[in-house]
mmCIF file of C-alpha atoms in Angstrom:
data_model
loop_
_atom_site.group_PDB
_atom_site.id
_atom_site.type_symbol
_atom_site.label_atom_id
_atom_site.label_comp_id
_atom_site.label_asym_id
_atom_site.label_seq_id
_atom_site.Cartn_x
_atom_site.Cartn_y
_atom_site.Cartn_z
ATOM 1 C CA MET A 147 157.093 107.443 136.276
ATOM 2 C CA ASN A 148 155.444 110.723 137.219
ATOM 3 C CA LYS A 149 156.527 110.167 140.839
ATOM 4 C CA LEU A 150 160.129 110.002 139.639
ATOM 5 C CA LYS A 151 159.786 112.904 137.226
ATOM 6 C CA GLU A 152 158.532 115.094 140.072
ATOM 7 C CA LYS A 153 161.819 114.420 141.875
ATOM 8 C CA ILE A 154 163.998 115.860 139.098
ATOM 9 C CA ARG A 155 164.760 119.517 139.772
ATOM 10 C CA ASP A 156 165.682 121.984 137.012
ATOM 11 C CA ILE A 157 168.641 124.248 137.779
ATOM 12 C CA PRO A 158 168.848 127.032 135.168
ATOM 13 C CA ASP A 159 172.196 128.299 133.900
ATOM 14 C CA PHE A 160 174.241 125.483 135.436
ATOM 15 C CA PRO A 161 177.041 124.656 134.809
ATOM 16 C CA LYS A 162 176.984 127.552 132.351
ATOM 17 C CA PRO A 163 174.462 130.062 130.986
ATOM 18 C CA GLY A 164 171.796 128.550 128.766
ATOM 19 C CA ILE A 165 172.025 125.053 130.268
ATOM 20 C CA ILE A 166 169.169 123.655 132.351
ATOM 21 C CA PHE A 167 170.751 121.080 134.665
ATOM 22 C CA LYS A 168 168.592 118.086 135.616
ATOM 23 C CA ASP A 169 169.304 117.658 139.341
ATOM 24 C CA ILE A 170 168.679 114.154 140.722
ATOM 25 C CA THR A 171 169.473 114.981 144.357
ATOM 26 C CA PRO A 172 165.788 115.311 145.320
ATOM 27 C CA LEU A 173 165.272 111.811 143.891
ATOM 28 C CA VAL A 174 168.151 110.231 145.809
ATOM 29 C CA LYS A 175 166.996 112.013 148.973
ATOM 30 C CA ASP A 176 163.730 110.053 148.812
ATOM 31 C CA PRO A 177 164.254 106.338 149.593
ATOM 32 C CA VAL A 178 160.900 105.377 148.052
ATOM 33 C CA ALA A 179 161.822 107.144 144.796
ATOM 34 C CA VAL A 180 165.283 105.533 144.758
ATOM 35 C CA ARG A 181 163.745 102.108 145.261
ATOM 36 C CA LEU A 182 161.291 102.779 142.431
ATOM 37 C CA ALA A 183 164.044 104.003 140.096
ATOM 38 C CA VAL A 184 166.262 100.988 140.807
ATOM 39 C CA HIS A 185 163.319 98.623 140.264
ATOM 40 C CA HIS A 186 162.528 100.184 136.882
ATOM 41 C CA LEU A 187 166.189 100.311 135.840
ATOM 42 C CA LEU A 188 166.732 96.596 136.357
ATOM 43 C CA HIS A 189 163.305 95.193 135.520
ATOM 44 C CA PRO A 190 163.788 94.948 131.703
ATOM 45 C CA PHE A 191 166.951 92.924 132.250
ATOM 46 C CA LEU A 192 165.763 90.303 134.737
ATOM 47 C CA GLU A 193 165.566 87.633 132.029
ATOM 48 C CA LYS A 194 168.901 88.604 130.450
ATOM 49 C CA ASP A 195 172.117 86.827 131.303
ATOM 50 C CA ILE A 196 173.760 89.857 132.931
ATOM 51 C CA THR A 197 176.911 88.923 134.871
ATOM 52 C CA ALA A 198 178.144 92.368 136.015
ATOM 53 C CA VAL A 199 176.984 95.968 136.370
ATOM 54 C CA ALA A 200 179.157 98.997 135.608
ATOM 55 C CA GLY A 201 178.512 102.638 136.448
ATOM 56 C CA MET A 202 180.170 105.866 135.439
ATOM 57 C CA GLU A 203 181.596 108.341 137.924
ATOM 58 C CA ALA A 204 179.968 109.709 139.873
ATOM 59 C CA ARG A 205 176.178 109.494 139.874
ATOM 60 C CA GLY A 206 176.259 106.228 137.952
ATOM 61 C CA PHE A 207 177.809 104.740 141.092
ATOM 62 C CA ILE A 208 174.632 105.468 143.066
ATOM 63 C CA PHE A 209 172.253 103.651 140.759
ATOM 64 C CA GLY A 210 174.720 101.113 139.388
ATOM 65 C CA ALA A 211 175.764 99.820 142.800
ATOM 66 C CA LEU A 212 172.136 99.508 143.912
ATOM 67 C CA VAL A 213 171.158 97.652 140.723
ATOM 68 C CA ALA A 214 174.144 95.318 141.155
ATOM 69 C CA TRP A 215 173.187 94.688 144.784
ATOM 70 C CA GLU A 216 169.580 93.916 143.835
ATOM 71 C CA LEU A 217 170.745 91.505 141.116
ATOM 72 C CA GLY A 218 173.424 89.924 143.331
ATOM 73 C CA LEU A 219 176.129 90.850 140.812
ATOM 74 C CA PRO A 220 179.523 92.542 140.968
ATOM 75 C CA PHE A 221 179.677 96.315 140.471
ATOM 76 C CA VAL A 222 182.505 97.866 138.456
ATOM 77 C CA PRO A 223 183.166 101.599 138.841
ATOM 78 C CA LEU A 224 184.327 103.449 135.724
ATOM 79 C CA ARG A 225 186.456 106.245 137.157
ATOM 80 C CA LYS A 226 188.099 109.506 136.247
ATOM 81 C CA PRO A 227 191.898 109.252 135.795
ATOM 82 C CA GLY A 228 194.107 108.826 138.825
ATOM 83 C CA LYS A 229 191.410 107.436 141.144
ATOM 84 C CA LEU A 230 192.180 103.721 140.890
ATOM 85 C CA PRO A 231 195.179 102.208 142.705
ATOM 86 C CA TYR A 232 195.801 99.160 140.501
ATOM 87 C CA ASP A 233 196.718 98.567 136.847
ATOM 88 C CA VAL A 234 194.124 100.305 134.644
ATOM 89 C CA GLN A 235 192.875 100.472 131.104
ATOM 90 C CA SER A 236 191.456 103.740 129.821
ATOM 91 C CA VAL A 237 189.417 105.278 127.036
ATOM 92 C CA SER A 238 189.566 108.967 126.133
ATOM 93 C CA TYR A 239 186.746 110.770 124.386
ATOM 94 C CA ASP A 240 185.811 114.221 123.169
ATOM 95 C CA LEU A 241 183.374 116.531 124.884
ATOM 96 C CA GLU A 242 181.825 119.664 123.423
ATOM 97 C CA TYR A 243 184.265 121.710 125.533
ATOM 98 C CA GLY A 244 187.370 119.483 125.625
ATOM 99 C CA SER A 245 188.131 115.860 126.329
ATOM 100 C CA ALA A 246 187.802 113.363 129.157
ATOM 101 C CA THR A 247 189.027 109.920 130.116
ATOM 102 C CA LEU A 248 187.492 106.966 131.947
ATOM 103 C CA GLU A 249 189.467 104.179 133.601
ATOM 104 C CA ALA A 250 188.791 100.771 135.101
ATOM 105 C CA HIS A 251 191.021 98.165 136.683
ATOM 106 C CA SER A 252 192.458 95.838 134.073
ATOM 107 C CA ASP A 253 190.928 92.864 135.915
ATOM 108 C CA ALA A 254 187.517 94.488 136.471
ATOM 109 C CA PHE A 255 185.655 91.990 134.290
ATOM 110 C CA GLU A 256 185.955 88.330 133.556
ATOM 111 C CA THR A 257 186.316 87.400 129.895
ATOM 112 C CA GLY A 258 182.829 86.952 128.531
ATOM 113 C CA ASP A 259 181.090 89.040 131.196
ATOM 114 C CA ARG A 260 177.773 90.470 130.008
ATOM 115 C CA VAL A 261 177.503 93.966 131.425
ATOM 116 C CA LEU A 262 174.605 96.240 132.210
ATOM 117 C CA LEU A 263 175.922 99.810 132.066
ATOM 118 C CA ILE A 264 174.119 102.283 134.360
ATOM 119 C CA ASP A 265 174.221 106.072 134.646
ATOM 120 C CA ASP A 266 171.900 108.771 135.885
ATOM 121 C CA LEU A 267 171.712 110.712 132.621
ATOM 122 C CA LEU A 268 172.074 110.211 128.888
ATOM 123 C CA ALA A 269 172.813 113.555 127.231
ATOM 124 C CA THR A 270 175.059 113.675 124.146
ATOM 125 C CA GLY A 271 176.104 110.044 124.565
ATOM 126 C CA GLY A 272 179.858 110.656 124.656
ATOM 127 C CA THR A 273 180.450 109.330 128.157
ATOM 128 C CA ALA A 274 178.143 106.366 127.627
ATOM 129 C CA LYS A 275 179.788 105.426 124.321
ATOM 130 C CA ALA A 276 183.266 105.691 125.871
ATOM 131 C CA SER A 277 182.073 103.550 128.776
ATOM 132 C CA CYS A 278 180.887 100.867 126.360
ATOM 133 C CA GLU A 279 184.255 100.983 124.600
ATOM 134 C CA LEU A 280 186.102 100.618 127.913
ATOM 135 C CA VAL A 281 183.980 97.619 128.963
ATOM 136 C CA GLU A 282 184.664 95.981 125.598
ATOM 137 C CA LYS A 283 188.381 96.825 125.754
ATOM 138 C CA LEU A 284 188.459 94.868 129.017
ATOM 139 C CA GLY A 285 187.048 91.743 127.333
ATOM 140 C CA ALA A 286 183.398 92.012 128.355
ATOM 141 C CA THR A 287 180.253 92.587 126.306
ATOM 142 C CA VAL A 288 177.801 95.423 126.893
ATOM 143 C CA GLU A 289 174.407 93.761 127.109
ATOM 144 C CA ALA A 290 172.512 97.046 127.568
ATOM 145 C CA CYS A 291 172.680 100.612 128.877
ATOM 146 C CA ALA A 292 170.146 102.007 131.354
ATOM 147 C CA PHE A 293 169.633 105.605 132.455
ATOM 148 C CA VAL A 294 167.370 107.367 134.907
ATOM 149 C CA VAL A 295 167.046 110.451 132.664
ATOM 150 C CA GLU A 296 167.464 110.882 128.917
ATOM 151 C CA LEU A 297 167.644 114.303 127.287
ATOM 152 C CA ASP A 298 166.052 113.313 123.976
ATOM 153 C CA PHE A 299 166.840 116.584 122.201
ATOM 154 C CA LEU A 300 170.590 115.912 122.505
ATOM 155 C CA LYS A 301 170.247 112.612 120.576
ATOM 156 C CA GLY A 302 172.739 110.695 122.725
ATOM 157 C CA ARG A 303 170.928 107.462 121.917
ATOM 158 C CA GLU A 304 172.249 107.734 118.355
ATOM 159 C CA LYS A 305 175.821 107.151 119.608
ATOM 160 C CA LEU A 306 174.597 103.978 121.306
ATOM 161 C CA GLU A 307 172.765 102.473 118.328
ATOM 162 C CA ALA A 308 174.752 99.229 118.672
ATOM 163 C CA TYR A 309 173.322 98.687 122.170
ATOM 164 C CA GLU A 310 169.967 98.221 123.826
ATOM 165 C CA VAL A 311 169.125 101.474 125.630
ATOM 166 C CA HIS A 312 166.563 101.845 128.409
ATOM 167 C CA SER A 313 165.696 105.202 129.998
ATOM 168 C CA LEU A 314 163.137 105.839 132.717
ATOM 169 C CA LEU A 315 162.445 109.537 132.131
ATOM 170 C CA HIS A 316 162.569 111.547 128.923
ATOM 171 C CA PHE A 317 162.987 115.302 128.713
#
């Protein structure tokens, strides 16, 4: 994991003063690192009966789509409002500085789908928890959540205590 950790760049005072942003762009620029990250994201779930992969906008699309491709499964994008052209279901959630909403097509999952939820980063857990709620609202089950980076000090995992959580890197 040290090879992956070396590819995460700290950006101080972004998006606001006092925040140290964990930038994954050096990781996704390196095809060997991306391959390694995808391998380690999906490996714990190879023996699980996963039937679909979902990823949150936007960086969750990068890793989620690659994991889905490797597993030969459908990928479902969980989008910001107004981005999907068909009938949608949505879940709104609170952020420390306001609120946000995620949407997915109403027919994104089959009833009984067992979903692996993927994102680049687990911070406070609000987006991940809302994503789980949206998947479940659409009739599927969240089998597990997997993240490239987890910011342990923000305790986002606590909001996901009902789910299996797998993170590659801890800061």
